[in-house]
mmCIF file of C-alpha atoms in Angstrom:
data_model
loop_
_atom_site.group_PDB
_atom_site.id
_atom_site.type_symbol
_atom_site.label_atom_id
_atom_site.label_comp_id
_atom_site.label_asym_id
_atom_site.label_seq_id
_atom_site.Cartn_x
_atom_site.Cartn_y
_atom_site.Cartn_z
ATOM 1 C CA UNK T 1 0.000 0.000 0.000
ATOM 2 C CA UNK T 2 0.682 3.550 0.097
ATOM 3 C CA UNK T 3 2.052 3.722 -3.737
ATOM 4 C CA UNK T 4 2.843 7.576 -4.826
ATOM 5 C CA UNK T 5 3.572 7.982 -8.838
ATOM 6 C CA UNK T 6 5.288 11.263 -10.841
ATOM 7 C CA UNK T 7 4.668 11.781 -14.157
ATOM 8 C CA UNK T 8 6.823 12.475 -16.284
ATOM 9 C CA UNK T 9 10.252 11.280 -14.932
ATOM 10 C CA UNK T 10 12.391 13.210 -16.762
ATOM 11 C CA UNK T 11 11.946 16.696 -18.838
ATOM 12 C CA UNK T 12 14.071 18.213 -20.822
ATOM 13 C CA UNK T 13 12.748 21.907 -21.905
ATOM 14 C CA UNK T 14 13.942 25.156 -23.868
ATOM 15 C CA UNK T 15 13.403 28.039 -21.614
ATOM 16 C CA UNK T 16 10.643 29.671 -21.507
ATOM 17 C CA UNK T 17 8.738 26.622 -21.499
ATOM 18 C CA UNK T 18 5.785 25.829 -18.980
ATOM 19 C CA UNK T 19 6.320 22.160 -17.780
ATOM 20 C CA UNK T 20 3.607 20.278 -15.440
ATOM 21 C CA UNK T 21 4.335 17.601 -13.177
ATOM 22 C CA UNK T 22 1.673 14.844 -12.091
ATOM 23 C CA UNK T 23 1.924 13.372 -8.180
ATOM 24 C CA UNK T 24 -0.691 10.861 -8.081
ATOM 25 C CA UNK T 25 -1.306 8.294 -5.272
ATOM 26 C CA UNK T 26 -2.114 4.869 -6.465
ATOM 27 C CA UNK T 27 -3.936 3.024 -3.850
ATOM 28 C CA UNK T 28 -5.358 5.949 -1.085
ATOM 29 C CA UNK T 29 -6.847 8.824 -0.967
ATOM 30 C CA UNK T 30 -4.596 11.635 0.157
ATOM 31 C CA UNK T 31 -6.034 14.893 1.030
ATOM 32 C CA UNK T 32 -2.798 16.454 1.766
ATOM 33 C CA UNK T 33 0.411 16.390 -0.671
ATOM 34 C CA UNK T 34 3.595 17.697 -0.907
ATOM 35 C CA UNK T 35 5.979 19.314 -3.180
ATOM 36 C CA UNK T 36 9.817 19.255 -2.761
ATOM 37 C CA UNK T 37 12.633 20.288 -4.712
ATOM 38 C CA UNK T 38 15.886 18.930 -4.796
ATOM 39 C CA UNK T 39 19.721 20.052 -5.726
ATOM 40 C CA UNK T 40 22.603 17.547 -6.811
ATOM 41 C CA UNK T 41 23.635 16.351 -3.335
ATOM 42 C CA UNK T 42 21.773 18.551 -1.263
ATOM 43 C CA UNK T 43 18.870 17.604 1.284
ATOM 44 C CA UNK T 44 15.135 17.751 0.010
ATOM 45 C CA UNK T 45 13.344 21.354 0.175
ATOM 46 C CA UNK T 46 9.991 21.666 0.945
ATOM 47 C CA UNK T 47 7.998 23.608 -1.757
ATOM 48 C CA UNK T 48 4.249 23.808 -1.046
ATOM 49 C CA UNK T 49 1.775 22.164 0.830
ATOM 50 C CA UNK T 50 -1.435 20.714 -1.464
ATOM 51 C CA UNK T 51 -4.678 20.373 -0.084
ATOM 52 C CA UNK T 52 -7.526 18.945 -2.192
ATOM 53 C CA UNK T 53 -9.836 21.269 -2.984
ATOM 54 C CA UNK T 54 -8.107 24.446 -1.456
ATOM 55 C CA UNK T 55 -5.467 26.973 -2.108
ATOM 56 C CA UNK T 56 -1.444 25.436 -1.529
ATOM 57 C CA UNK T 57 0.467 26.835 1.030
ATOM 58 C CA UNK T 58 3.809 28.076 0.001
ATOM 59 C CA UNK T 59 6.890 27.930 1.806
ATOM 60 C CA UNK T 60 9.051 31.510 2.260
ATOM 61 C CA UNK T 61 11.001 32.266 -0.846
ATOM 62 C CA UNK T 62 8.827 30.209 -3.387
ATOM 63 C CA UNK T 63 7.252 31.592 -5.673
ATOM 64 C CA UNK T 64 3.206 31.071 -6.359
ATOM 65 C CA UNK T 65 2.901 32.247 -9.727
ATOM 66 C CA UNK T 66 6.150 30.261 -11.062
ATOM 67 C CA UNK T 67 5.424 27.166 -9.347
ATOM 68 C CA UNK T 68 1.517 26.704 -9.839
ATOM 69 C CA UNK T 69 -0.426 23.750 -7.908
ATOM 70 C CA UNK T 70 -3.105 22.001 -7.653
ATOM 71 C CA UNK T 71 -4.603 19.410 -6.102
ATOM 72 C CA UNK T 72 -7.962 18.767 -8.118
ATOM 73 C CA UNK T 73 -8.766 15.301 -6.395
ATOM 74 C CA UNK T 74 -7.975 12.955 -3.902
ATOM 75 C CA UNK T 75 -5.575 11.098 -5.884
ATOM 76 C CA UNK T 76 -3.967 13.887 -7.939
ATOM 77 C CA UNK T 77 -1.984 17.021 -7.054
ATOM 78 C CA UNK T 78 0.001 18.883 -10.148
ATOM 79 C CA UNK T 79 2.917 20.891 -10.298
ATOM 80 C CA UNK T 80 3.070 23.243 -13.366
ATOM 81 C CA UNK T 81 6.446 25.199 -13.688
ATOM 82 C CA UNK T 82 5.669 28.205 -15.570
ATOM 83 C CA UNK T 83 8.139 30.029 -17.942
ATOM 84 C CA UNK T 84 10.477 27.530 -16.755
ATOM 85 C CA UNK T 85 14.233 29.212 -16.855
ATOM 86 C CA UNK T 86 17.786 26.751 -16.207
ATOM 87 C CA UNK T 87 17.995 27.700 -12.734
ATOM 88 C CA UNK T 88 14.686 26.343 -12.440
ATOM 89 C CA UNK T 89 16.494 22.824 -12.945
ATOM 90 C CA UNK T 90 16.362 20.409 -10.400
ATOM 91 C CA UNK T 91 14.768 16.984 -8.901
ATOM 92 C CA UNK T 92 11.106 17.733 -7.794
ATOM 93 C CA UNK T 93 9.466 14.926 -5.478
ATOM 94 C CA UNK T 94 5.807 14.591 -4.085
ATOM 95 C CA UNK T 95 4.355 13.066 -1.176
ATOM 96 C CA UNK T 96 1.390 11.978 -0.055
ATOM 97 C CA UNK T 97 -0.413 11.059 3.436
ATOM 98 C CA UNK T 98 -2.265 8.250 3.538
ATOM 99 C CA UNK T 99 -4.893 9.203 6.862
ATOM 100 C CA UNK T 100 -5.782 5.640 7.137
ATOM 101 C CA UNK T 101 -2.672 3.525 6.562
ATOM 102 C CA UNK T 102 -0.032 6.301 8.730
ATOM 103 C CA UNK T 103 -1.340 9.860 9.230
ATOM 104 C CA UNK T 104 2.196 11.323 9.502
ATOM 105 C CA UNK T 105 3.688 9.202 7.403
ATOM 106 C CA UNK T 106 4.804 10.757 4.165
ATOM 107 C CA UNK T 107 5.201 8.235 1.332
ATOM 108 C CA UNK T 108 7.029 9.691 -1.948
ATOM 109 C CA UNK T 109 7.007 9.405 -5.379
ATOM 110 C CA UNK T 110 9.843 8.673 -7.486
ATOM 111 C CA UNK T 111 10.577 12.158 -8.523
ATOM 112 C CA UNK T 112 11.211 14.013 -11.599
ATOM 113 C CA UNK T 113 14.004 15.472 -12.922
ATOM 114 C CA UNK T 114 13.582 18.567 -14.752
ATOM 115 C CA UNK T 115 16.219 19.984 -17.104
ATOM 116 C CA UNK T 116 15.535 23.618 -19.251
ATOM 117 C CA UNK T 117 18.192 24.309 -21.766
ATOM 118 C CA UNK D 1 12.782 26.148 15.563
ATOM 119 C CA UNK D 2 13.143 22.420 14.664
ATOM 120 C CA UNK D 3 16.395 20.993 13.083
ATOM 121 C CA UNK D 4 17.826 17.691 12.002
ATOM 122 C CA UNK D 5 21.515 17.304 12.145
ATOM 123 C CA UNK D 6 23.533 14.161 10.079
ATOM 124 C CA UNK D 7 26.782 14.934 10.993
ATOM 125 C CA UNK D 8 28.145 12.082 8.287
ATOM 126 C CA UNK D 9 28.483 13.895 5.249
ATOM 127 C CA UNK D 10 30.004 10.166 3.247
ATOM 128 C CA UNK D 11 30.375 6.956 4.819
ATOM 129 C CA UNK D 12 32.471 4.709 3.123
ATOM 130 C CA UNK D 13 32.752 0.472 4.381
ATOM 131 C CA UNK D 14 33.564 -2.549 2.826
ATOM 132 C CA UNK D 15 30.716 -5.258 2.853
ATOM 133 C CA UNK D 16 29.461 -7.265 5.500
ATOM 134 C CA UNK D 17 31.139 -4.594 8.140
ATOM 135 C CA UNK D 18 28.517 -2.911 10.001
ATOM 136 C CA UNK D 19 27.974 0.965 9.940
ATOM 137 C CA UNK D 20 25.923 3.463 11.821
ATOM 138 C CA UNK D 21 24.509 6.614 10.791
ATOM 139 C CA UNK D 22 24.097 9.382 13.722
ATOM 140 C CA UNK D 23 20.768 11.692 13.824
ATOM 141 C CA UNK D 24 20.378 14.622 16.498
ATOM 142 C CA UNK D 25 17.516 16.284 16.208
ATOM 143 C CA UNK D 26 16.269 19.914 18.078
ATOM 144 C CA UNK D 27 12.395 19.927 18.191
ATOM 145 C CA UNK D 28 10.438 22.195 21.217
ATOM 146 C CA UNK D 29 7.160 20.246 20.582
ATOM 147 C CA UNK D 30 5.762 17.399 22.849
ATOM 148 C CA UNK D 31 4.549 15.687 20.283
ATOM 149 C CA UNK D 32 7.091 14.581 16.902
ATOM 150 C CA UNK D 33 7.695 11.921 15.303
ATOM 151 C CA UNK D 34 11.014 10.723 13.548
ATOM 152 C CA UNK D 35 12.195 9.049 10.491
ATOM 153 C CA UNK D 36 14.674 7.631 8.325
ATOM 154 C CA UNK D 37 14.323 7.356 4.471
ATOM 155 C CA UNK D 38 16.530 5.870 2.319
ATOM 156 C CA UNK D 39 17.329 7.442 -1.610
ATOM 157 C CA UNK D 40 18.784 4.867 -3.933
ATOM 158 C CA UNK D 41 20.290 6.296 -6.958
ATOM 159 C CA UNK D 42 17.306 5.888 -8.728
ATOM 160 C CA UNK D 43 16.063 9.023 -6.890
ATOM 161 C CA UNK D 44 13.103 7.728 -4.629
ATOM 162 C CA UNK D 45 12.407 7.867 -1.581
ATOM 163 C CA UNK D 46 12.131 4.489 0.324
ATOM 164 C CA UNK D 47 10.483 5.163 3.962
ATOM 165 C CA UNK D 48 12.337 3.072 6.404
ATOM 166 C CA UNK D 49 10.841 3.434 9.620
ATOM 167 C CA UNK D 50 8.579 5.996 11.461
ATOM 168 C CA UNK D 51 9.133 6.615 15.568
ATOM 169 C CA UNK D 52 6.992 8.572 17.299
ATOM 170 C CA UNK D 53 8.207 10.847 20.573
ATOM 171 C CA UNK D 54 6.331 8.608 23.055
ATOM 172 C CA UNK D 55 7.937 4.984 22.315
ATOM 173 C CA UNK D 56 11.779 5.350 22.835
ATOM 174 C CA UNK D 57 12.002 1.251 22.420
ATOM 175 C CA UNK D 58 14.322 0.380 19.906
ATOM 176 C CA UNK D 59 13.083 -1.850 16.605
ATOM 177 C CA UNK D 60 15.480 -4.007 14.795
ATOM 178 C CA UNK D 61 13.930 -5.228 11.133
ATOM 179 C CA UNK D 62 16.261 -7.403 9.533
ATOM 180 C CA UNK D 63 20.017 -6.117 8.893
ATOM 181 C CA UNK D 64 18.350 -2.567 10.258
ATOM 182 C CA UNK D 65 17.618 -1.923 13.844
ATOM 183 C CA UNK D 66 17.304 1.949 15.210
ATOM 184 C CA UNK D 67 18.249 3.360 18.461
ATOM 185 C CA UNK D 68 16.254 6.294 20.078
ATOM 186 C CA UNK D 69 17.128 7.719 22.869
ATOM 187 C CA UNK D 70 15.268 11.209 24.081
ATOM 188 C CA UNK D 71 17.851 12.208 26.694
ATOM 189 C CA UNK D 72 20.659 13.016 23.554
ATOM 190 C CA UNK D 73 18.112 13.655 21.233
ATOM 191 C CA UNK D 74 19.127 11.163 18.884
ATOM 192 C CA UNK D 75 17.607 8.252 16.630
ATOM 193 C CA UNK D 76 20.631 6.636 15.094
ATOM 194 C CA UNK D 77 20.685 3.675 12.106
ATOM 195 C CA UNK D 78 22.810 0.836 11.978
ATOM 196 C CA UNK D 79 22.745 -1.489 9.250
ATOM 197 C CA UNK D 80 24.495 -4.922 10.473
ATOM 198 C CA UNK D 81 26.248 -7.026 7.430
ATOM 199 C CA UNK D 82 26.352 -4.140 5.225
ATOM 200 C CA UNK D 83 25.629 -5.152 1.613
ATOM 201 C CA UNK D 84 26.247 -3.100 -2.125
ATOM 202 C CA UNK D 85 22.622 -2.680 -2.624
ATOM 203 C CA UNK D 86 22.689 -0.344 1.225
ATOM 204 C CA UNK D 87 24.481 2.015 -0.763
ATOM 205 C CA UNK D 88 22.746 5.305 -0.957
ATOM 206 C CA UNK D 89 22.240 8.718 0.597
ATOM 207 C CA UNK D 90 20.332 8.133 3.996
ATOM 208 C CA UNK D 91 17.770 10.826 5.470
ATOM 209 C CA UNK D 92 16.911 11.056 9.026
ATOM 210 C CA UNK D 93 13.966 13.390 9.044
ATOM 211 C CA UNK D 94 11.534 15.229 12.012
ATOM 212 C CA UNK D 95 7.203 16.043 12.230
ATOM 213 C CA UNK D 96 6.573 17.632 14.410
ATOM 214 C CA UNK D 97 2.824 19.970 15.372
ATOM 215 C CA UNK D 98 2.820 21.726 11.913
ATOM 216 C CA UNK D 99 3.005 18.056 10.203
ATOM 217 C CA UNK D 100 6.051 19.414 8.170
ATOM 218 C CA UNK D 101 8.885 17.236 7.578
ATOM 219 C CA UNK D 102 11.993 19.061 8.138
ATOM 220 C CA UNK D 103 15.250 16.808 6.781
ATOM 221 C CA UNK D 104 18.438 16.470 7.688
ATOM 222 C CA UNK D 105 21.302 16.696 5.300
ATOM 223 C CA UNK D 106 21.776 13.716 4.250
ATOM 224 C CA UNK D 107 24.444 10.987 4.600
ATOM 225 C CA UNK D 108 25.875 9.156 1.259
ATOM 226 C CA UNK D 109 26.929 5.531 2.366
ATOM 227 C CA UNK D 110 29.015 3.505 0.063
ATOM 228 C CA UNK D 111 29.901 0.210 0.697
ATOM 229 C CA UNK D 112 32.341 -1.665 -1.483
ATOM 230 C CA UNK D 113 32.448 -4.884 -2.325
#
């Protein structure tokens, strides 16, 4: 149980470019999801918090109208990178609670790694 | 403010030697729970195990087995019998009331054959 999939798993993009990234969890519902983004050899940085059905909550320093989610179901929460620029490269992740299985348990996907040329 | 300190930047053993990966966390809440994820080079992340404040008995599952102990603030890993396949970058991470998981930096074991 508890089986979180990205889609795509890899991007490669000219800048400029609006990419969107699909967190979906498999088997549960999951009314809360998150969004991380990750360097080369750095630790994971939480993004956004995704809440079915309500506004995200951004962490300090990102940016809403760059990094555009939304979490239109129990089962699916998207990340759309808009006007995506090369510093905007990186690993993104998702998460997902599963209230039933492990409330504070965050199970993640396998990521996606997004490249703009 | 809550923080998550792996000390072990790279870890580096030969197989079947066993290794231990040190977590200190700082946390003012009552209430937290820890973990310990695993990232292959694939890029996922594997959830190990999930301790919550109140149960400072240690689990052993398998080669793994975790030690918490409240008084230091610490919820170490050791892998027994290390294999090839244990190699990857190891996160101890911390939940606390806002249900945020705040991660530590990571620590990249390798373990030779």
């Amino acid at each position: 149980g508890a089986v979180v999939s990205q889609h795509p798993s890899r991007v490669i993009c000219k800048s400029g470019t609006s990419v969107k990234i699909e967190c979906r969890s498999l088997d549960f519902q999951a009314t809360t999801m998150f969004w991380y983004r990750q360097f080369p050899k750095q630790s994971l940085m939480l993004m956004a918090t995704s809440n079915e059905g309500s506004k995200a909550t951004y962490e300090q320093g990102v940016e809403k109208d760059k990094f555009l989610i939304n979490h239109a179901s129990l089962t699916l929460s998207t990340l759309t990178v808009a006007s995506a620029h090369p510093e905007d490269s990186s690993f993104y992740i998702c998460s997902a609670r599963d209230p039933l299985l492990a409330p504070d348990t965050q199970y993640f996907g396998p990521g996606t790694r997004l490249t703009v040329l | 403010a809550q923080k998550v300190t792996q000390a072990q930047t790279e870890i580096s053993v030969v197989e079947k030697e066993d290794v231990t990966l040190d977590c200190v966390y700082e946390t003012r809440d009552t209430t937290y729970y820890l973990f310990w994820y695993k990232q292959p080079p694939s890029g996922e992340l594997v959830f190990l195990i999930r301790r919550n404040s109140f149960d400072e008995q240690n689990e052993i599952s398998g080669r793994y087995s975790w030690n918490f102990q409240k008084s230091t603030s610490s919820f170490n890993f050791t892998i027994t019998a290390s294999q090839v396949v244990d190699s990857a970058v190891y996160f101890c991470a911390l939940s606390g009331n806002t249900g945020k998981l705040i991660f530590g930096q990571g620590t990249t074991l390798q373990v030779k054959p």
